[in-house]
Coordinates of C-alpha atoms in Angstrom, one line a residue:
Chain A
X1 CA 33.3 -3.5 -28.4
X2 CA 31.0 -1.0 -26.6
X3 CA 28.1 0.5 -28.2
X4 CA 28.2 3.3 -25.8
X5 CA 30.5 5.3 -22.9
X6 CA 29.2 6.9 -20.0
X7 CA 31.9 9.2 -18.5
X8 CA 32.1 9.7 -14.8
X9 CA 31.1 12.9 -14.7
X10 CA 27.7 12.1 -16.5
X11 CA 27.3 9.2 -14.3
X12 CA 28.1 11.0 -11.3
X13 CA 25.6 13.8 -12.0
X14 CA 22.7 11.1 -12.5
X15 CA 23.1 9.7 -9.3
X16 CA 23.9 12.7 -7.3
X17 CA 20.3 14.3 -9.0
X18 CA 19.0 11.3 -7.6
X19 CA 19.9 11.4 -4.1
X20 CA 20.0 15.1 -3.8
X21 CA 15.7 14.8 -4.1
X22 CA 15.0 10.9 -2.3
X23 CA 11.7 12.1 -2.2
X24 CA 10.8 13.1 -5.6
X25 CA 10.9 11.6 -9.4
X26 CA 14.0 13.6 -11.1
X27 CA 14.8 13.3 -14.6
X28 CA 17.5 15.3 -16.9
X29 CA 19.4 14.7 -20.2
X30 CA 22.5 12.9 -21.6
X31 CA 25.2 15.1 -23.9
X32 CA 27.1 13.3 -26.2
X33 CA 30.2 14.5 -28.5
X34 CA 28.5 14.8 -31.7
X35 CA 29.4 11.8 -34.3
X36 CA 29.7 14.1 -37.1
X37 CA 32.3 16.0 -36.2
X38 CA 35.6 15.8 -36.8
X39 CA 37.1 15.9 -33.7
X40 CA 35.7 12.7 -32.6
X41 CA 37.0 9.6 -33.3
X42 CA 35.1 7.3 -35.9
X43 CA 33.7 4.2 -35.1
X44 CA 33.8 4.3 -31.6
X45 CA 31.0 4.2 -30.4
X46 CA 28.7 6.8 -29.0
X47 CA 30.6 8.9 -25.8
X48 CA 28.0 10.2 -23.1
X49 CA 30.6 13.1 -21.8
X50 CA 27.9 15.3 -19.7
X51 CA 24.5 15.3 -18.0
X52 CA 22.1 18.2 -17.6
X53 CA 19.8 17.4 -14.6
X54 CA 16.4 19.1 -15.3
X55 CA 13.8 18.8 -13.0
X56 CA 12.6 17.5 -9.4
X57 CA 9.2 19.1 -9.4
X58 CA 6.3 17.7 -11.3
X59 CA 7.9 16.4 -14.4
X60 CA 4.5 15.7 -16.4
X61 CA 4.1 19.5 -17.6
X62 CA 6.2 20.6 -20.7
X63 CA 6.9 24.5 -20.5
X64 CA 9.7 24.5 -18.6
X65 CA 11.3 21.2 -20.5
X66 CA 10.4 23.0 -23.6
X67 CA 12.8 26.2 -22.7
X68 CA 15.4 24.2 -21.1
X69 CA 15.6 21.5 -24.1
X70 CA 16.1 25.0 -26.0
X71 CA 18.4 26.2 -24.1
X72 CA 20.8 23.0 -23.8
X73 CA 20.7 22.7 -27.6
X74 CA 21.7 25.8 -28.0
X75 CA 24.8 25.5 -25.8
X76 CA 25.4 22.1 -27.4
X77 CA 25.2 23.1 -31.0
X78 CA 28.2 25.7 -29.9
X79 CA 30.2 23.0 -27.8
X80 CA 30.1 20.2 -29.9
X81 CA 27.6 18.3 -28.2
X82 CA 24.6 16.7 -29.4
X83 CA 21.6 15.6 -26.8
X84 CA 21.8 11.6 -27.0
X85 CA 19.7 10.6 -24.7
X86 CA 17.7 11.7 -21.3
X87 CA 17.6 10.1 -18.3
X88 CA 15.3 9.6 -15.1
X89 CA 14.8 8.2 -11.5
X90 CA 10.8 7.2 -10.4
X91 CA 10.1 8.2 -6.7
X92 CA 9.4 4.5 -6.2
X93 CA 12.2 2.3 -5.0
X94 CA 10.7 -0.3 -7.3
X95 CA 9.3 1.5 -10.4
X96 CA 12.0 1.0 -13.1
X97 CA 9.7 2.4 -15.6
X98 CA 9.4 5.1 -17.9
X99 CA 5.5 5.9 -18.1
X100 CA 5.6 7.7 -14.9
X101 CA 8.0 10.3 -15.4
X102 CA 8.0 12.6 -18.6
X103 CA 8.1 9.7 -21.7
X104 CA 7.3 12.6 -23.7
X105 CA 10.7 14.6 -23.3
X106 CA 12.2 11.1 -23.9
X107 CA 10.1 10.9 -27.6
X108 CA 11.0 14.3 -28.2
X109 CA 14.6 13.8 -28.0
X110 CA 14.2 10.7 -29.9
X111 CA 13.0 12.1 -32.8
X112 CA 16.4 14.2 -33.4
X113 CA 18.8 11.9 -32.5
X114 CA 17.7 8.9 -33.7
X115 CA 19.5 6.0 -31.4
X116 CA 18.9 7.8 -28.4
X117 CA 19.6 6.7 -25.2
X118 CA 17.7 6.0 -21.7
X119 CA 18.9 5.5 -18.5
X120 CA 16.6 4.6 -15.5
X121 CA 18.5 5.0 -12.4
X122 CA 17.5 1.5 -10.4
X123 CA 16.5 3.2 -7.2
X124 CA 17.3 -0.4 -5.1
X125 CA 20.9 -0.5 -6.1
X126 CA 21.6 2.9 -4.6
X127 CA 24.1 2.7 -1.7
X128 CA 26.7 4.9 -0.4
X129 CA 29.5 2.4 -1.2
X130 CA 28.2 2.0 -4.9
X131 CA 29.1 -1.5 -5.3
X132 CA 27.2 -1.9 -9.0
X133 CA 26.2 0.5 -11.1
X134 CA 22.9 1.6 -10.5
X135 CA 21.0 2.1 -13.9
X136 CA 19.3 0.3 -16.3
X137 CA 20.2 1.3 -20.4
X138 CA 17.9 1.4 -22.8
X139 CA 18.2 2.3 -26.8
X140 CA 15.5 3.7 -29.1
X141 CA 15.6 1.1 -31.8
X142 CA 12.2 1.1 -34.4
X143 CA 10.2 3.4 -32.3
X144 CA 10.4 1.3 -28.8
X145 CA 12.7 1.6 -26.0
X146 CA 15.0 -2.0 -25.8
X147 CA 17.1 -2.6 -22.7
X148 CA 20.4 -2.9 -23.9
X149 CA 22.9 -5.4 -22.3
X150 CA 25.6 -4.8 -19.5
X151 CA 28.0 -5.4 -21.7
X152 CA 26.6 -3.2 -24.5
X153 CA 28.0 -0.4 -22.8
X154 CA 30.5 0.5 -20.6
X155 CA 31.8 3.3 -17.3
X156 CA 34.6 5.2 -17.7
X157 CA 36.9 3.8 -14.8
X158 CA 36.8 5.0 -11.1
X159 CA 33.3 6.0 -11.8
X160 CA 32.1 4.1 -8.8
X161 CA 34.8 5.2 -6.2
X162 CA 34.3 9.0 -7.1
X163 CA 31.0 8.5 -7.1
X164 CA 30.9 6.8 -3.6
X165 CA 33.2 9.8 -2.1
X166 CA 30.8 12.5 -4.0
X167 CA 27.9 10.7 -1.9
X168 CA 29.6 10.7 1.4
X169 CA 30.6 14.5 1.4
X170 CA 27.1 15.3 0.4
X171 CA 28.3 16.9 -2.7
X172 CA 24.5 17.1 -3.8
X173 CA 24.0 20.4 -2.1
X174 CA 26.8 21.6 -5.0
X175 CA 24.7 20.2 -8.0
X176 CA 22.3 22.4 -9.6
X177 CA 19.9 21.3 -11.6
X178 CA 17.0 23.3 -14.1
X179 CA 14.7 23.9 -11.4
X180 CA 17.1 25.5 -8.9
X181 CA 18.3 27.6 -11.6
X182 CA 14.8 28.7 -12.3
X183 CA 14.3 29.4 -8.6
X184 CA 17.4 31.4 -8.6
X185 CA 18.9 32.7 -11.9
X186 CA 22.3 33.4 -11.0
X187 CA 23.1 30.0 -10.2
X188 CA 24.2 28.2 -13.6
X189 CA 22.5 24.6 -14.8
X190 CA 25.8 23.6 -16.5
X191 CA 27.0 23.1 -12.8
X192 CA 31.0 24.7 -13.8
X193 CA 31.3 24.1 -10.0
X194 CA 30.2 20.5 -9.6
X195 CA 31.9 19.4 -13.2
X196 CA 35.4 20.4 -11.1
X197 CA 34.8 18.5 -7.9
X198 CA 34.2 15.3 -10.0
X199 CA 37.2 16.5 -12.0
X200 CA 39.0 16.4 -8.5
X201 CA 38.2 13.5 -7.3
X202 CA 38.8 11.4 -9.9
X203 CA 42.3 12.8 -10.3
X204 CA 42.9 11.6 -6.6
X205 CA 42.0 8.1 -8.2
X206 CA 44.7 8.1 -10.4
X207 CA 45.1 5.6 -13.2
X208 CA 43.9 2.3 -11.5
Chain B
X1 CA 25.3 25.9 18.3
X2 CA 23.4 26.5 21.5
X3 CA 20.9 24.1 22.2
X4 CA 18.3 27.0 22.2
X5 CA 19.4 27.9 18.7
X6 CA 18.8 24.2 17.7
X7 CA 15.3 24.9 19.3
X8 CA 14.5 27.9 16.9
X9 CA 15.4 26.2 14.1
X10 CA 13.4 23.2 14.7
X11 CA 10.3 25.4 15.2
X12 CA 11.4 27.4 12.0
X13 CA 10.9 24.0 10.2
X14 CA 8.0 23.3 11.6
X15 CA 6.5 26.3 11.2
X16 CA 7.5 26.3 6.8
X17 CA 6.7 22.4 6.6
X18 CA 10.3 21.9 5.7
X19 CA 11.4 18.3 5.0
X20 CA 15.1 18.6 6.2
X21 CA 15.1 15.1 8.0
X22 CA 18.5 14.4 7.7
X23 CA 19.6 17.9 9.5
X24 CA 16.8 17.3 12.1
X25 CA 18.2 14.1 13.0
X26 CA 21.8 15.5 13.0
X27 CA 20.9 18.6 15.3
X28 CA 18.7 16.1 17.5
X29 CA 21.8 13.6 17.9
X30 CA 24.4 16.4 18.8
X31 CA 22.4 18.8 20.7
X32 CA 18.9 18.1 21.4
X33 CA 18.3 14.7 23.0
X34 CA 20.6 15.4 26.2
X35 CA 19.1 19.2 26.8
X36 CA 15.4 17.4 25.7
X37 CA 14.3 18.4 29.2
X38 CA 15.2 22.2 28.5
X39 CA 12.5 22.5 26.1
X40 CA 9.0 22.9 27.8
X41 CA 6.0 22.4 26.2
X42 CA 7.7 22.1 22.9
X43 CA 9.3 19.0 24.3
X44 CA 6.5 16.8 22.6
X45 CA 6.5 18.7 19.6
X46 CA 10.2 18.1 19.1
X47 CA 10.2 14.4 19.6
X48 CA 7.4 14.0 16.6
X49 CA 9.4 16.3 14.4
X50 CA 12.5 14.0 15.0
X51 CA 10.5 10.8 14.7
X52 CA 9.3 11.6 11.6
X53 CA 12.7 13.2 10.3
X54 CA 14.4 9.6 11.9
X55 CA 11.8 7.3 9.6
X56 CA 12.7 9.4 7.0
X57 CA 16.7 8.6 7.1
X58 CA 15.9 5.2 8.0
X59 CA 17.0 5.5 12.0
X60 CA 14.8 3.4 13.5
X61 CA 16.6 3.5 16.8
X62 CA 16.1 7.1 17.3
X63 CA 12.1 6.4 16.3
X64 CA 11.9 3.9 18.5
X65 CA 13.0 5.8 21.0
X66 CA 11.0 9.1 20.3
X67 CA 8.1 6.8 20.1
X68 CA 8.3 5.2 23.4
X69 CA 8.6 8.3 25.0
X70 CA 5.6 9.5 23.2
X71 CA 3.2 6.7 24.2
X72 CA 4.6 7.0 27.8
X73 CA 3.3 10.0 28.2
X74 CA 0.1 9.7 25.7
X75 CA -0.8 5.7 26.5
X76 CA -3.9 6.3 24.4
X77 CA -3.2 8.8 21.9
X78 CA -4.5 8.4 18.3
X79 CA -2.3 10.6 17.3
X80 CA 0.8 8.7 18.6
X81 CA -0.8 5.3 17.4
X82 CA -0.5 7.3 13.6
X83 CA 3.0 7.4 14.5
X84 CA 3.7 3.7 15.2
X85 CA 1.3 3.3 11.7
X86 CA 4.3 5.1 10.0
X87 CA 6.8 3.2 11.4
X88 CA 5.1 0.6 10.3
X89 CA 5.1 1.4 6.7
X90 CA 9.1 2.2 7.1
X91 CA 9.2 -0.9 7.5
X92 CA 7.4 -1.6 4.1
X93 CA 4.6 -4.0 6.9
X94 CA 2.1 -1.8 4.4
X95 CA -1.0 -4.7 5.5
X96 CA -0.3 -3.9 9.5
X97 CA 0.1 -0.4 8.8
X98 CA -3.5 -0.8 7.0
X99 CA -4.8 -2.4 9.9
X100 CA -3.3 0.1 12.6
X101 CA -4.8 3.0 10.4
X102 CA -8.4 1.3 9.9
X103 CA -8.5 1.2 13.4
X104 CA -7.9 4.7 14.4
X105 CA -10.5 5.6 11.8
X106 CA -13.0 3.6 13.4
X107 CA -12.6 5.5 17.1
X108 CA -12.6 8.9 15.2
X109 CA -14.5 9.0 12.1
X110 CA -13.5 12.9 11.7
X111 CA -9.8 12.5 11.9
X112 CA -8.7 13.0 8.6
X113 CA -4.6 12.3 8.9
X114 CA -4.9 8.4 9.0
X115 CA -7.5 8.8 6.0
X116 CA -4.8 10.3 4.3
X117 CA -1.8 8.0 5.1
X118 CA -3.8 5.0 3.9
X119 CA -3.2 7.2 0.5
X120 CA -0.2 7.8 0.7
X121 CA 0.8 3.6 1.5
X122 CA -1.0 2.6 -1.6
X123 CA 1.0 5.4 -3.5
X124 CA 3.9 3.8 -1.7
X125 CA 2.7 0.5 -3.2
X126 CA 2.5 2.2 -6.9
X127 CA -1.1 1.2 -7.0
X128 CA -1.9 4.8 -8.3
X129 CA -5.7 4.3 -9.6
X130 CA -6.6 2.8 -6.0
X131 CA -4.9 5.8 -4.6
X132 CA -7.0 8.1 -7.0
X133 CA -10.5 6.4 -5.8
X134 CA -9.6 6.5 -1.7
X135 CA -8.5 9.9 -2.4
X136 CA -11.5 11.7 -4.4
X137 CA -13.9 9.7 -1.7
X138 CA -11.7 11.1 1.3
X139 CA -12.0 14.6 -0.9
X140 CA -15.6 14.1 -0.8
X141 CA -16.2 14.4 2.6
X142 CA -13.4 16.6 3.4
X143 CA -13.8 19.2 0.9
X144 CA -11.9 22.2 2.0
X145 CA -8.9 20.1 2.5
X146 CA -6.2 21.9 0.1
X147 CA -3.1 19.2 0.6
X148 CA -5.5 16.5 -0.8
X149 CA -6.1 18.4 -4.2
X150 CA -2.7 19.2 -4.0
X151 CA -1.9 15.3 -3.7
X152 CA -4.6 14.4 -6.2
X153 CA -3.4 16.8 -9.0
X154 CA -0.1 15.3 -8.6
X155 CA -1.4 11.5 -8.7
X156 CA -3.6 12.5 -12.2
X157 CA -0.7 14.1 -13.5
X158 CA 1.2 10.5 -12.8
X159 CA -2.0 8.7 -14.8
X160 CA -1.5 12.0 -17.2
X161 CA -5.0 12.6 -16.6
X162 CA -4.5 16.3 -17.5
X163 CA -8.2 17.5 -17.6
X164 CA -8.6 15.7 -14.2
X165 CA -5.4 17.4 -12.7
X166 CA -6.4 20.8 -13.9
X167 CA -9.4 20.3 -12.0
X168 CA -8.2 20.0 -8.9
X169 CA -6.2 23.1 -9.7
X170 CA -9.0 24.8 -10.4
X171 CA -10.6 24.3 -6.8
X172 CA -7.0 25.0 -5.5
X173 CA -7.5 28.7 -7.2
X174 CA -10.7 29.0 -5.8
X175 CA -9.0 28.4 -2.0
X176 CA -5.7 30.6 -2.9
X177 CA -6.9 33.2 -5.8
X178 CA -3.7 35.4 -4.3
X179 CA -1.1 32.3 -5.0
X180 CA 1.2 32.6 -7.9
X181 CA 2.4 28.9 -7.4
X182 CA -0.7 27.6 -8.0
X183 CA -1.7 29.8 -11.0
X184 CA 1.7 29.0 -12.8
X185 CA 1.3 25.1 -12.0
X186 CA -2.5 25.8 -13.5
X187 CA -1.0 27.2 -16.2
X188 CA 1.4 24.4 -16.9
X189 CA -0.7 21.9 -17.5
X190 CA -3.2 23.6 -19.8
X191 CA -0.1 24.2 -21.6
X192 CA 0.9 20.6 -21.5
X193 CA -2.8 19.7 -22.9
X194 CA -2.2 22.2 -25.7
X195 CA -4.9 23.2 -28.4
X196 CA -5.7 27.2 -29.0
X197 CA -8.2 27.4 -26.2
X198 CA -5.8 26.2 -23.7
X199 CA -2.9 28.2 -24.8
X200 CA -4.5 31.2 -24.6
X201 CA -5.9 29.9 -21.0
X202 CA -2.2 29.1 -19.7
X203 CA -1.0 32.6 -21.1
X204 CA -3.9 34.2 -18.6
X205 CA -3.0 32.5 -15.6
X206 CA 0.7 32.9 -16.8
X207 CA 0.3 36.6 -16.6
X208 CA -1.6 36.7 -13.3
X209 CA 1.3 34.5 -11.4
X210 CA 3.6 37.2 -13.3
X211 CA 1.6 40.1 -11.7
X212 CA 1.3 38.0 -8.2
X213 CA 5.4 37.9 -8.2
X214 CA 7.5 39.8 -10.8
X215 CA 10.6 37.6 -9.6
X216 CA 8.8 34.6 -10.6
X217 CA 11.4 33.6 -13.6
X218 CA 8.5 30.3 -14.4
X219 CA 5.8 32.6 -15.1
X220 CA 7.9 35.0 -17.6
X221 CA 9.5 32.0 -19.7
X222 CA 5.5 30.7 -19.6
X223 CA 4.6 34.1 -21.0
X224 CA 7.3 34.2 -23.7
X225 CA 6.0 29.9 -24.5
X226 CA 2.2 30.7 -25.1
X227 CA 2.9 34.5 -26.9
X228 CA 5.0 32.4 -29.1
X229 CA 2.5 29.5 -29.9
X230 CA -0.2 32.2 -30.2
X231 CA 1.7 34.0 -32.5
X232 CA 2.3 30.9 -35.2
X233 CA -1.5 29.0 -34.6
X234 CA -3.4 29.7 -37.7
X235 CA -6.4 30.1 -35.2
X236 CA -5.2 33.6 -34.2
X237 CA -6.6 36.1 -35.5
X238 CA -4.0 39.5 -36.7
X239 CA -4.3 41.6 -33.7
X240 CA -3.8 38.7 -31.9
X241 CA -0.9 37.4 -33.4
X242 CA 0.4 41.1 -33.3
X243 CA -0.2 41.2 -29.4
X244 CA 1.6 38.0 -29.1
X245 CA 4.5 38.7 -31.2
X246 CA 5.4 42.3 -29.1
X247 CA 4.8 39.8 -25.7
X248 CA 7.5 38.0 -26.8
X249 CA 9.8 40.3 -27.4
X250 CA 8.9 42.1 -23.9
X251 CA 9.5 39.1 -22.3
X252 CA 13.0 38.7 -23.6
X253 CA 13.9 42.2 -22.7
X254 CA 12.4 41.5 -19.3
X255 CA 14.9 38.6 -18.6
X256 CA 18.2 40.1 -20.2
X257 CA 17.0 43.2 -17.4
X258 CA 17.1 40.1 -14.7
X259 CA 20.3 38.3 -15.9
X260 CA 21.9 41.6 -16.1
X261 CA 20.6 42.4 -12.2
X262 CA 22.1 39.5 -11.5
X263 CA 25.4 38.8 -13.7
X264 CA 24.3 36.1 -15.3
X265 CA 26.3 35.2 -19.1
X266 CA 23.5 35.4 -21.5
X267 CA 23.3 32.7 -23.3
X268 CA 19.7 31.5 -22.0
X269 CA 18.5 34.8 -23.9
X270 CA 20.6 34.0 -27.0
X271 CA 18.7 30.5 -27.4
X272 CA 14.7 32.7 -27.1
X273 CA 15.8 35.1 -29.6
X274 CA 16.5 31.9 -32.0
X275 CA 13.0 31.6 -31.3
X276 CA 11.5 34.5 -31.3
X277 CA 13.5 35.3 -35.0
X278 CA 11.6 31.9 -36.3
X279 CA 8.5 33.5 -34.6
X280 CA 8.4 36.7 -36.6
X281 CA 8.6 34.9 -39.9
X282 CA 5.9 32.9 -39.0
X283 CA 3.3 36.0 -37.5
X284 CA 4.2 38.2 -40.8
X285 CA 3.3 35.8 -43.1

């Protein structure tokens, strides 16, 4: 039985963030439905629903993670949600690591949710058909991050296929993440427009 | 579009630096490369835009092609030799490349752009601290040059080398004083090294980006971070902490003013006020 569940709409937002900025190191964090409350179901397991990308521009400073982490636990506290985990992608095809790109925000987040999880977006395994998924898990266990197993965890289905069509119709340009909404206030981090055209597409994927 | 309009917005792109490769290579593949001959003296111009915009998206055959043209009409050019150096490191041939940039160094020791790409490959290669040493020697003979600081703050802030990458900020300000990017970015990291001093640092520089541009919605939420440290530190002294606390609480008046401008639900100002509220117990204690 899986440890964790990454829905598709978290997934898709992870890699979309990623190829939206091919240039640039982007990095963002993981929602989960809270454990402890009583909607969810017990013993499941830990269920990623949503992903808040953050940032594409320099990600070693801390103000602006500092308001956003504020502001996403705010809207969490009153949704349900709890932030599990953050993710990230290097700007280097190869660099699977987390020193480069803001291991701070990952500590932080750590320290409130105490099994939280990491995802590194493996840059190599990026392709417009999606044939694997392209990230690398990793849990906090005993202050250290541990790559979990593939089969520690699984993808809600269809995940690949909507994700595949989201690349080809360049469905980046929709996703907004921290530092577009920063740039432009009116447009809204928690990407209402985005979350539907995932919604969408998935529905046209039916129950394989 | 009209192949002129394709024209303008090429030069537009040009002209801002913009990095929209995959839209270059789209207008040059629809429009451009059958009206190529329409284009003047901006002909050449175009045909480096699109072959850098080509290695970008991984179109080699388009590169090729810009490139052939180029060295058919510039046999000796360094400039076009740079180009084939690119394409070489497209191809991930980062030792060729190397070789191909060493060599146009040699015939012009004053031409910094292949001084600069042998940076950027050993970036490319991740080898970050060898990047750091070509770069601050290249920085030493080029002085003025502001992309290089730029480049070098951003490599220290990768070895999160703050006092190094503040630094080069610092010679940044003295190029731009009238820049609010660079005053916020300043700011940022001697936020991010934390400590009174610095705090109080970030919340001046924070202030001047403000006053550069009022739009700037970085700079207020910096203001609003620093007030708020300033106003729990035990190193402030009362008036201080006093100032600091009626920042705040300016700040978060100034962006409900902006969200309203701009219909914008409010709950990014519910979430400071949590703040601020934890704040004010603090200051009046």
């Amino acid at each position: 039985m899986a440890d964790m569940k990454l829905s598709v709409r978290a997934y898709s937002k992870i890699i979309l963030h990623a190829a939206k900025y091919p240039h640039c190191a982007v990095n963002g964090v993981l929602l989960a439905e809270d454990p402890k409350s009583k909607d969810s179901k017990k013993g499941k397991g830990l269920y990623i629903t949503d992903a808040i990308p953050l940032f594409h521009i320099c990600l070693q400073v801390t103000p602006m993670a500092e308001i956003a982490l504020t502001q996403i636990d705010h809207m969490a506290s009153n949704s349900g949600l709890i932030i599990a985990g953050y993710y990230l992608a290097n700007e280097n095809i190869k660099d699977v690591g987390i020193e480069r790109a803001g291991p701070r925000i990952a500590e932080k987040i750590a320290e409130n949710y105490s099994n939280a999880y990491l995802i590194v977006v493996d840059n190599q395994h990026l392709t417009l058909n999606m044939d694997s998924f392209a990230i690398v898990v990793s849990q906090y266990v005993d202050g250290k991050w541990k790559t979990k197993e593939r089969s520690s965890y699984t993808v809600e289905k269809n995940a690949l296929d909507v994700v595949a069509g989201l690349l080809q119709q360049r469905a980046y340009d929709e996703l907004v993440d921290f530092d577009n909404h920063l740039d432009n206030i009116s447009l809204s981090w928690k990407n209402p427009h985005f979350n539907k055209l995932v919604e969408d597409l998935a529905e046209t994927f039916g129950d394989q | 579009m009209s192949w002129s309009d394709a024209r303008d917005l090429l030069r537009l792109w040009r002209e801002d630096n913009e990095r929209k490769s995959q839209d270059v290579v789209n207008l040059w593949e629809t429009i451009l490369s059958k009206n190529i001959f329409k284009l003047g003296d901006e002909r050449l111009l175009v045909l480096e835009q699109v072959c850098l915009a080509s290695l970008d998206t991984n179109r080699l055959d388009i590169a090729d092609k810009c490139l052939q043209s180029l060295a058919a009409e510039f046999p000796s050019s360094l400039r076009v030799r740079k180009l084939q150096a690119l394409k070489l490191e497209t191809l991930e041939k980062y030792d060729e490349a190397l070789e191909l940039l060493d060599s146009i160094i040699k015939r012009d020791e004053t031409n910094a752009a292949p001084r600069k790409r042998r940076v950027a490959i050993l970036r490319a290669k991740g080898k970050h601290s060898e990047a750091i040493k070509e770069l601050t020697d290249y920085l030493k003979k080029f002085m003025s040059d502001q992309e290089g600081w730029q480049e070098l703050c951003d490599l220290y802030l990768l070895e999160q080398d703050y006092a190094r990458a503040a630094f080069c900020m610092e010679e940044l300000i003295l190029h731009n004083p009238h820049n609010h990017l660079i005053h916020q970015r300043y700011a940022d990291i001697r936020y991010t090294q934390g400590g009174f001093e610095n705090i109080e640092l970030a919340r001046a520089h924070y202030s001047l980006a403000f006053k550069l541009n009022p739009s700037s919605i970085r700079a207020l939420y910096g203001i609003f971070l620093c007030a708020t440290n300033i106003a729990v530190s035990p190193k402030a002294t009362s008036p201080k902490r006093k100032e600091a606390t009626k920042l705040a609480n300016w700040v978060i008046k100034e962006l409900s003013k902006r969200q309203e401008r701009q219909n914008v639900e409010d709950s990014q100002v519910a979430a400071l006020e949590g703040l601020i509220s934890s704040v004010q117990l603090a200051a009046s204690a």
